[in-house]
mmCIF file of C-alpha atoms in Angstrom:
data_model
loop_
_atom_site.group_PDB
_atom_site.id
_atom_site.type_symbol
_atom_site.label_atom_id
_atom_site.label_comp_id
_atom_site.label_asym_id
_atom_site.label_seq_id
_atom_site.Cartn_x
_atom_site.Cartn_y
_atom_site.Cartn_z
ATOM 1 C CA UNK A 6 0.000 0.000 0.000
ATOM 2 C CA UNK A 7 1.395 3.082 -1.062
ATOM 3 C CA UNK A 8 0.123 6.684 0.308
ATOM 4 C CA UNK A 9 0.801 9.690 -1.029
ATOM 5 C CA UNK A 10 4.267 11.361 -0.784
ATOM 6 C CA UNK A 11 5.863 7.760 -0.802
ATOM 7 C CA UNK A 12 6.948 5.896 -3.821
ATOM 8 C CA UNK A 13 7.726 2.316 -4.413
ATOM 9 C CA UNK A 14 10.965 0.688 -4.333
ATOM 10 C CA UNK A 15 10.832 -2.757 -6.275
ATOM 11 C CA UNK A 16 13.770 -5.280 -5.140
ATOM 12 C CA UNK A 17 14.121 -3.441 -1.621
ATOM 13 C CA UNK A 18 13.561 -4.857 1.695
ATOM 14 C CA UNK A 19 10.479 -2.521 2.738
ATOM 15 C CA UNK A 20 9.557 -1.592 -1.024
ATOM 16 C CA UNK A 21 8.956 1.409 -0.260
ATOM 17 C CA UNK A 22 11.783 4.584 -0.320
ATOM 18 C CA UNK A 23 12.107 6.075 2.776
ATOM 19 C CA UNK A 24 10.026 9.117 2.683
ATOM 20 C CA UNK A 25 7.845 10.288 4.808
ATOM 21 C CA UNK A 26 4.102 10.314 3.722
ATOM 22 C CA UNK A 27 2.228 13.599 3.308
ATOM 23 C CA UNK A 28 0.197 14.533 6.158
ATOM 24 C CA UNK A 29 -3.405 14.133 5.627
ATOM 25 C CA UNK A 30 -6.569 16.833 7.192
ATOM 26 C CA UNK A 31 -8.996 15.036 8.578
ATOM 27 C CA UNK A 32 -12.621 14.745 6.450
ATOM 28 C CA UNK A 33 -10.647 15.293 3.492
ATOM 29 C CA UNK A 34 -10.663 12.206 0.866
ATOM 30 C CA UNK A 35 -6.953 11.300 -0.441
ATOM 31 C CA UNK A 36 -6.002 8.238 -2.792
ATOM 32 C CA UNK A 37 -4.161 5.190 -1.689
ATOM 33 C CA UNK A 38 -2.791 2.825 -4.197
ATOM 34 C CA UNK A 39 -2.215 -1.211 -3.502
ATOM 35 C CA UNK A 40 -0.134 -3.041 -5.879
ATOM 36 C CA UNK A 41 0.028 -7.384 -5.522
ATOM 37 C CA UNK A 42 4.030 -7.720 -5.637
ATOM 38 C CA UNK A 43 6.124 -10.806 -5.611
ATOM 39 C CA UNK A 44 8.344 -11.182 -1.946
ATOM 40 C CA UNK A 45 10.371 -8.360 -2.949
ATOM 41 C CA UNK A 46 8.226 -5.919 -4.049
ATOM 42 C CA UNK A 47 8.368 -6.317 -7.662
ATOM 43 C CA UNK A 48 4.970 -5.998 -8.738
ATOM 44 C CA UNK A 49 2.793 -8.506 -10.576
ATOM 45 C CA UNK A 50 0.272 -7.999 -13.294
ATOM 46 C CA UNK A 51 -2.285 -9.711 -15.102
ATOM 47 C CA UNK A 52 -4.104 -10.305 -12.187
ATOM 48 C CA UNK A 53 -7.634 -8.947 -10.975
ATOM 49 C CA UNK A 54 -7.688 -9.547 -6.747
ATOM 50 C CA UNK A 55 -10.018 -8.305 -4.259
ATOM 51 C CA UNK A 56 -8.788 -6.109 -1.556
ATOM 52 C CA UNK A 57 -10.316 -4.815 1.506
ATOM 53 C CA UNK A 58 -9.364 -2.320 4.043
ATOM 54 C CA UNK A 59 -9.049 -1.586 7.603
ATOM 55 C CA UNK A 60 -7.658 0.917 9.540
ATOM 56 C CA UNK A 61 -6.485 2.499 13.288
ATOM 57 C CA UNK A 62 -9.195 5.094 12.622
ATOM 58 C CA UNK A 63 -12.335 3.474 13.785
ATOM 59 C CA UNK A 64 -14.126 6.565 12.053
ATOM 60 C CA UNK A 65 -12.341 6.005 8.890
ATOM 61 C CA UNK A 66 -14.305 6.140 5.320
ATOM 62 C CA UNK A 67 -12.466 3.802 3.450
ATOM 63 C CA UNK A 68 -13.971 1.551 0.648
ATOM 64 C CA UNK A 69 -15.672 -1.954 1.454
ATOM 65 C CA UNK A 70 -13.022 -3.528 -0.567
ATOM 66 C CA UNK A 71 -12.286 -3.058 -4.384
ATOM 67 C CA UNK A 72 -10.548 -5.172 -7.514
ATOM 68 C CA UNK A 73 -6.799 -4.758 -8.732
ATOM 69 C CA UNK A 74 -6.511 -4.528 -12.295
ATOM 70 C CA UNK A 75 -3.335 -6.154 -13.555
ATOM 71 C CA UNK A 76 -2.112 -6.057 -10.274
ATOM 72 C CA UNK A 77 -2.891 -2.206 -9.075
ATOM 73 C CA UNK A 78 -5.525 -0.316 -7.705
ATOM 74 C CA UNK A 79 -6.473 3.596 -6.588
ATOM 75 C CA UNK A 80 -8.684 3.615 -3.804
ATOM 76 C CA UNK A 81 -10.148 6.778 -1.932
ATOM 77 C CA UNK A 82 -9.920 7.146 1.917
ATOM 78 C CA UNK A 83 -11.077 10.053 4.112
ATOM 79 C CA UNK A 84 -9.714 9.779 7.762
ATOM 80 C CA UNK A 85 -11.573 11.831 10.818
ATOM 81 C CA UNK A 86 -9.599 11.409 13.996
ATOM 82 C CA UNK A 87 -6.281 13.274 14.023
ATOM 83 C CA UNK A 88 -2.880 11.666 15.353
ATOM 84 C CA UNK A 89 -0.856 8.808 13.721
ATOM 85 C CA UNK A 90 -2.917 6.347 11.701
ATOM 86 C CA UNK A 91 -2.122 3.293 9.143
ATOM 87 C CA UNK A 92 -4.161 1.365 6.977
ATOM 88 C CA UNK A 93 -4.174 -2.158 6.742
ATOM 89 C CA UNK A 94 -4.947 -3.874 3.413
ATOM 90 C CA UNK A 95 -5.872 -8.104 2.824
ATOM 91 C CA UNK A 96 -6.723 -9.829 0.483
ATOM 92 C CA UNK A 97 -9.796 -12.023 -0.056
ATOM 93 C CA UNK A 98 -10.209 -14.595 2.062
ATOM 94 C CA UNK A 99 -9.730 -17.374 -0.388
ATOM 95 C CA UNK A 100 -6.054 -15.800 -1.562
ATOM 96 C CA UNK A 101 -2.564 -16.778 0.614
ATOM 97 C CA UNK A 102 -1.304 -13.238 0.051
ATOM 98 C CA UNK A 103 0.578 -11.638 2.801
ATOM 99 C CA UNK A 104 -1.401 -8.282 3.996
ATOM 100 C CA UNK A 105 -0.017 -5.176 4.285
ATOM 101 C CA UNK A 106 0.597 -2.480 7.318
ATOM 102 C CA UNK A 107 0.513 0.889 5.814
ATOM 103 C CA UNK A 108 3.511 3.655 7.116
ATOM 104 C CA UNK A 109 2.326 5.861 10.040
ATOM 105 C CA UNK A 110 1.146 9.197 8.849
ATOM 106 C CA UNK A 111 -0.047 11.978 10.250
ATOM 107 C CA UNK A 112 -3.854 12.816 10.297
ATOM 108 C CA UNK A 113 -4.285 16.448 10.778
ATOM 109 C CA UNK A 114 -7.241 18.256 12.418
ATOM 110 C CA UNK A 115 -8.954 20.627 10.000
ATOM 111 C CA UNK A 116 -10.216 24.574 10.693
ATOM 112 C CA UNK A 117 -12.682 25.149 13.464
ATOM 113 C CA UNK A 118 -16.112 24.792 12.345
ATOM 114 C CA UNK A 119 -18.465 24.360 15.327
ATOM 115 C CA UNK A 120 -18.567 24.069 19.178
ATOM 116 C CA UNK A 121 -19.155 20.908 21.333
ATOM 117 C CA UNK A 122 -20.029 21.028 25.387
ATOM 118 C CA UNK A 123 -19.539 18.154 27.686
ATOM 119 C CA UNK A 124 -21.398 17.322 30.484
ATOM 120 C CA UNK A 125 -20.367 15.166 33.602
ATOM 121 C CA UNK A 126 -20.189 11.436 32.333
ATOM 122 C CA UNK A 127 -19.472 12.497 29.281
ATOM 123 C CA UNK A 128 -16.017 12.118 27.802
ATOM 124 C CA UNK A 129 -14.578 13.680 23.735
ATOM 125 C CA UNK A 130 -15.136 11.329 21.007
ATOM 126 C CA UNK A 131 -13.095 12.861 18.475
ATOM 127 C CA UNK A 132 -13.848 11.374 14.673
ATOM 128 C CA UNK A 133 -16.934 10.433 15.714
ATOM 129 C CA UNK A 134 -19.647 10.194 12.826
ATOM 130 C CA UNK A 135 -22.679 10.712 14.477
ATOM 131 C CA UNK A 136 -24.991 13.108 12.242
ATOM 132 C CA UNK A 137 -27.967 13.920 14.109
ATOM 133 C CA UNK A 138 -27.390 15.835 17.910
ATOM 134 C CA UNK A 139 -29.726 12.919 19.684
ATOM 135 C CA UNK A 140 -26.998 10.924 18.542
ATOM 136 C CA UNK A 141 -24.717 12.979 20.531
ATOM 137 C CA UNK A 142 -21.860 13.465 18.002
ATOM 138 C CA UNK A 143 -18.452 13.739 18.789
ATOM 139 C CA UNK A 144 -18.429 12.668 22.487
ATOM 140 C CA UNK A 145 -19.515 9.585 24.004
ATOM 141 C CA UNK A 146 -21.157 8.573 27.329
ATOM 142 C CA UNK A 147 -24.525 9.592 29.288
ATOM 143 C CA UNK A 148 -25.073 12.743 31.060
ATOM 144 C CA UNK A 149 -24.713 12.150 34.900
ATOM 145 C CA UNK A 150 -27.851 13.879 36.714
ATOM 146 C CA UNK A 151 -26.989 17.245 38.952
ATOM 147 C CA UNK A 152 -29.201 18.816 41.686
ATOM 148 C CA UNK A 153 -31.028 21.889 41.592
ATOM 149 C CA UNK A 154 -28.731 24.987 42.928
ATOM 150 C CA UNK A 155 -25.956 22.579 43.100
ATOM 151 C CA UNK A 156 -23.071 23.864 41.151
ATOM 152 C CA UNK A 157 -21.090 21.635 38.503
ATOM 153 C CA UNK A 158 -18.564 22.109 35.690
ATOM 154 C CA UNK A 159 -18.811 21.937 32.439
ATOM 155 C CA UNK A 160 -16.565 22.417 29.259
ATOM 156 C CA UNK A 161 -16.492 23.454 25.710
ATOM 157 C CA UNK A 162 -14.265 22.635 23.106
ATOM 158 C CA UNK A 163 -13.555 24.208 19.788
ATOM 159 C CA UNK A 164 -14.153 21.636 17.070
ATOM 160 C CA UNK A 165 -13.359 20.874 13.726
ATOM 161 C CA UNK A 166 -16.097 19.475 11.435
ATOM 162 C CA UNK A 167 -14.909 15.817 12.112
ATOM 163 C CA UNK A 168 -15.165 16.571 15.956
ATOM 164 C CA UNK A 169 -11.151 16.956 16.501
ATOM 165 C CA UNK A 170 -10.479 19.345 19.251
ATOM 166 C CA UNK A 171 -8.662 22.628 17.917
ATOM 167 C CA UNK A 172 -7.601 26.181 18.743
ATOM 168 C CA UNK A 173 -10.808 28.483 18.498
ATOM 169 C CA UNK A 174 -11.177 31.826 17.269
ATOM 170 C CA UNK A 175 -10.578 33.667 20.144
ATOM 171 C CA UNK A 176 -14.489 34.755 19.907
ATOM 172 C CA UNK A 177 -16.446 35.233 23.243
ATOM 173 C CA UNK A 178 -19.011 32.448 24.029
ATOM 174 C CA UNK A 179 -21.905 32.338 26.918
ATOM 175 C CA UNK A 180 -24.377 29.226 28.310
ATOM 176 C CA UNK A 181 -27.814 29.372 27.007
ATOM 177 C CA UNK A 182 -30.631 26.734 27.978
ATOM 178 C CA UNK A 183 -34.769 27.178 27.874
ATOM 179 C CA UNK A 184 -34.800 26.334 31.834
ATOM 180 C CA UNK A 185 -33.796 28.699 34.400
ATOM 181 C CA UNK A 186 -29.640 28.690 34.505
ATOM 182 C CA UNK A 187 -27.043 30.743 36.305
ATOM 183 C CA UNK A 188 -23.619 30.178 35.071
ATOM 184 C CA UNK A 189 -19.867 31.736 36.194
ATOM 185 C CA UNK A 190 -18.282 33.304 34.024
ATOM 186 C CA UNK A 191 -21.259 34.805 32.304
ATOM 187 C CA UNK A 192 -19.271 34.843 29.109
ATOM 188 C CA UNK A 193 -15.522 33.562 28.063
ATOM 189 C CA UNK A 194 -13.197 33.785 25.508
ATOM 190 C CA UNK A 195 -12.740 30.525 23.376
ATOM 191 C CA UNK A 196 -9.447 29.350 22.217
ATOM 192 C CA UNK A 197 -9.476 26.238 23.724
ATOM 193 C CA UNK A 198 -11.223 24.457 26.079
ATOM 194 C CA UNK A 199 -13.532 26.845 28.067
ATOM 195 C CA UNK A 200 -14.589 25.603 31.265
ATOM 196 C CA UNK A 201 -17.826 27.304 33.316
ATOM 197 C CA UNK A 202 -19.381 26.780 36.505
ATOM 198 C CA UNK A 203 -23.556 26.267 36.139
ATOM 199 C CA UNK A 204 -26.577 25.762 38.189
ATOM 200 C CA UNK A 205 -29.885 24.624 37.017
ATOM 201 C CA UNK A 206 -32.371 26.785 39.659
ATOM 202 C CA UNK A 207 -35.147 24.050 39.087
ATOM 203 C CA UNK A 208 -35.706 20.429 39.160
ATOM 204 C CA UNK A 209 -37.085 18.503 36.763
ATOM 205 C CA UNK A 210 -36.096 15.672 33.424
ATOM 206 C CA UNK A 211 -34.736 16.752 30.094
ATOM 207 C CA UNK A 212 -33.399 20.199 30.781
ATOM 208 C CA UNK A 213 -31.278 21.354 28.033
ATOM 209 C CA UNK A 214 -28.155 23.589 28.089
ATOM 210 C CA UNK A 215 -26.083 24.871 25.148
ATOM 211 C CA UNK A 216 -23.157 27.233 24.359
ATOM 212 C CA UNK A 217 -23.132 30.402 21.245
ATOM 213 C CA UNK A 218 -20.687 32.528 20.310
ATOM 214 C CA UNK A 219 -22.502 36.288 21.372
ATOM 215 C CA UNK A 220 -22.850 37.465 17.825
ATOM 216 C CA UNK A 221 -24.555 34.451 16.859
ATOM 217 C CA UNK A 222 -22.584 33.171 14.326
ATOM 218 C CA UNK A 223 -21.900 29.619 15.843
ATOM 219 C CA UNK A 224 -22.829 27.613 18.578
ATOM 220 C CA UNK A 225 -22.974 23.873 19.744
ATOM 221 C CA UNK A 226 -26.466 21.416 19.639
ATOM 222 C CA UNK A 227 -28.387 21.185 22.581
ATOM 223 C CA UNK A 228 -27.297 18.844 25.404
ATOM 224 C CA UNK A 229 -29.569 17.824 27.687
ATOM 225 C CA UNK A 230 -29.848 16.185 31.574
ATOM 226 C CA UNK A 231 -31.864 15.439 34.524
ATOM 227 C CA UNK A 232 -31.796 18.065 37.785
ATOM 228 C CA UNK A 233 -32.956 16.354 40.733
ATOM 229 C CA UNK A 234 -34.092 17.751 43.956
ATOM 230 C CA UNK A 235 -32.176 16.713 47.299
ATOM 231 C CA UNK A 236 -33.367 16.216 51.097
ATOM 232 C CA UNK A 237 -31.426 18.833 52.784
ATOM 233 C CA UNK A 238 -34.519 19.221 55.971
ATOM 234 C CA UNK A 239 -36.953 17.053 58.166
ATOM 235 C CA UNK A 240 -39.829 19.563 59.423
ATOM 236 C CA UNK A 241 -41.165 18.100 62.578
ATOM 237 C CA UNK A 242 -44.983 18.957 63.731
ATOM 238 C CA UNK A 243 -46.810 18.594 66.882
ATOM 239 C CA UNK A 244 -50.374 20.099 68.695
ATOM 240 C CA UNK A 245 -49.390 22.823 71.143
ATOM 241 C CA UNK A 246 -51.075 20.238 73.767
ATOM 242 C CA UNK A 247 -52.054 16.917 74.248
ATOM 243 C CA UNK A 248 -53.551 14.336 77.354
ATOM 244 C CA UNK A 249 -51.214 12.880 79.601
ATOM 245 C CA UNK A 250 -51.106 9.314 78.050
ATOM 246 C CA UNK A 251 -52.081 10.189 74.660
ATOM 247 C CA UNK A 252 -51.083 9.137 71.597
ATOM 248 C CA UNK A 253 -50.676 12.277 69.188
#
């Protein structure tokens, strides 16, 4: 498998020439080429395998498996989660040829696009390719119910569009939620992650809480948790008198 920025090397020990590969932005689609090669990386044609690919990017778009034609193939991927990744390409399973381990490259994120706040229980999800905000894209666990007038912390990230945390704009962003909500700071500047202190001022299921940037222009999908009311007092109450003996 050769990715872009590297070049094969037929006859070598790694057939490949040692060059780095070109670093890759994630969501953006690139072309990978596999070649079938005898053991030393001389390539063989006249053949028409199937191929299929894998990668270290669980989020990865990458094709459900394609043909060589004599012996070669172009193949688009799009990677989402930044850091070092590889690809792995097999052959079908009826074929003895060896697979292949892709070099390390580097995966990029891309420009900040949108927001993302995390709750308690909650934890990033970078890649992730969730569409739809029930799904909760980009992070990954369950809101952990507060209390009413109970402060907790919450945070919010700069994104890019593939969910890969990044340096924000620098813009100034504030909490906003239908329910009654008192946050500290009131408003913060966003470069990366921004953390604020809030209180829900009533109980009750499925309250919703979401940051914007002031002017409007951007802001995250609604999140959404359980405030619960807590026993704090036992109120006692007696008659002013009773009868020796009874029971009141």
């Amino acid at each position: 498998t050769i990715l872009p920025g590297e070049e094969m090397a037929p006859g070598s020990p790694a057939g490949r020439m040692p060059m780095p590969p070109d670093n890759q932005v994630a969501g953006d689609t690139f072309n990978i080429d596999s070649y079938l090669t005898d053991d030393w990386f001389n390539m063989v044609e006249f053949r028409s395998d199937s191929v299929y690919f894998s990668s270290t990017d669980n989020f990865a778009q990458l094709p459900n498996g394609g043909a060589l034609s004599n012996g070669h193939g172009t193949f688009p991927v799009s990677m989402r989660r930044a850091g070092l990744q590889q690809i792995y390409t097999r052959a079908a399973s009826n074929q003895p040829f060896r697979p292949d381990t892709s070099a390390q490259f580097e995966v990029i994120p891309g420009p900040f696009v949108q927001l993302l706040l995390l709750l308690p229980g909650e934890a990033l999800l970078p890649g992730d390719t969730c569409l739809y905000p029930w799904q909760t894209p980009g992070k990954s666990g369950s809101p952990v119910p507060q209390y009413v007038l109970e402060p907790f912390d919450l945070s919010v990230y700069p994104c890019d569009k593939c969910w890969n945390v990044v340096t924000g704009p620098g813009d100034s962003i504030a909490l906003y939620s239908d329910f009654s909500v008192t946050s500290t700071p009131a408003e913060t500047i966003i470069t990366d992650v921004a953390i604020f202190s809030v209180q829900f001022n009533n109980s009750g299921p499925n309250q919703n809480i979401w940051a914007a940037e002031l002017q409007g222009r951007y802001q995250s999908y609604k999140s959404w948790l359980d405030i619960k009311s807590r026993g704090r007092v036992l109120e006692i109450t007696a008659p002013d008198t009773v009868w020796a003996g009874e029971t009141a």
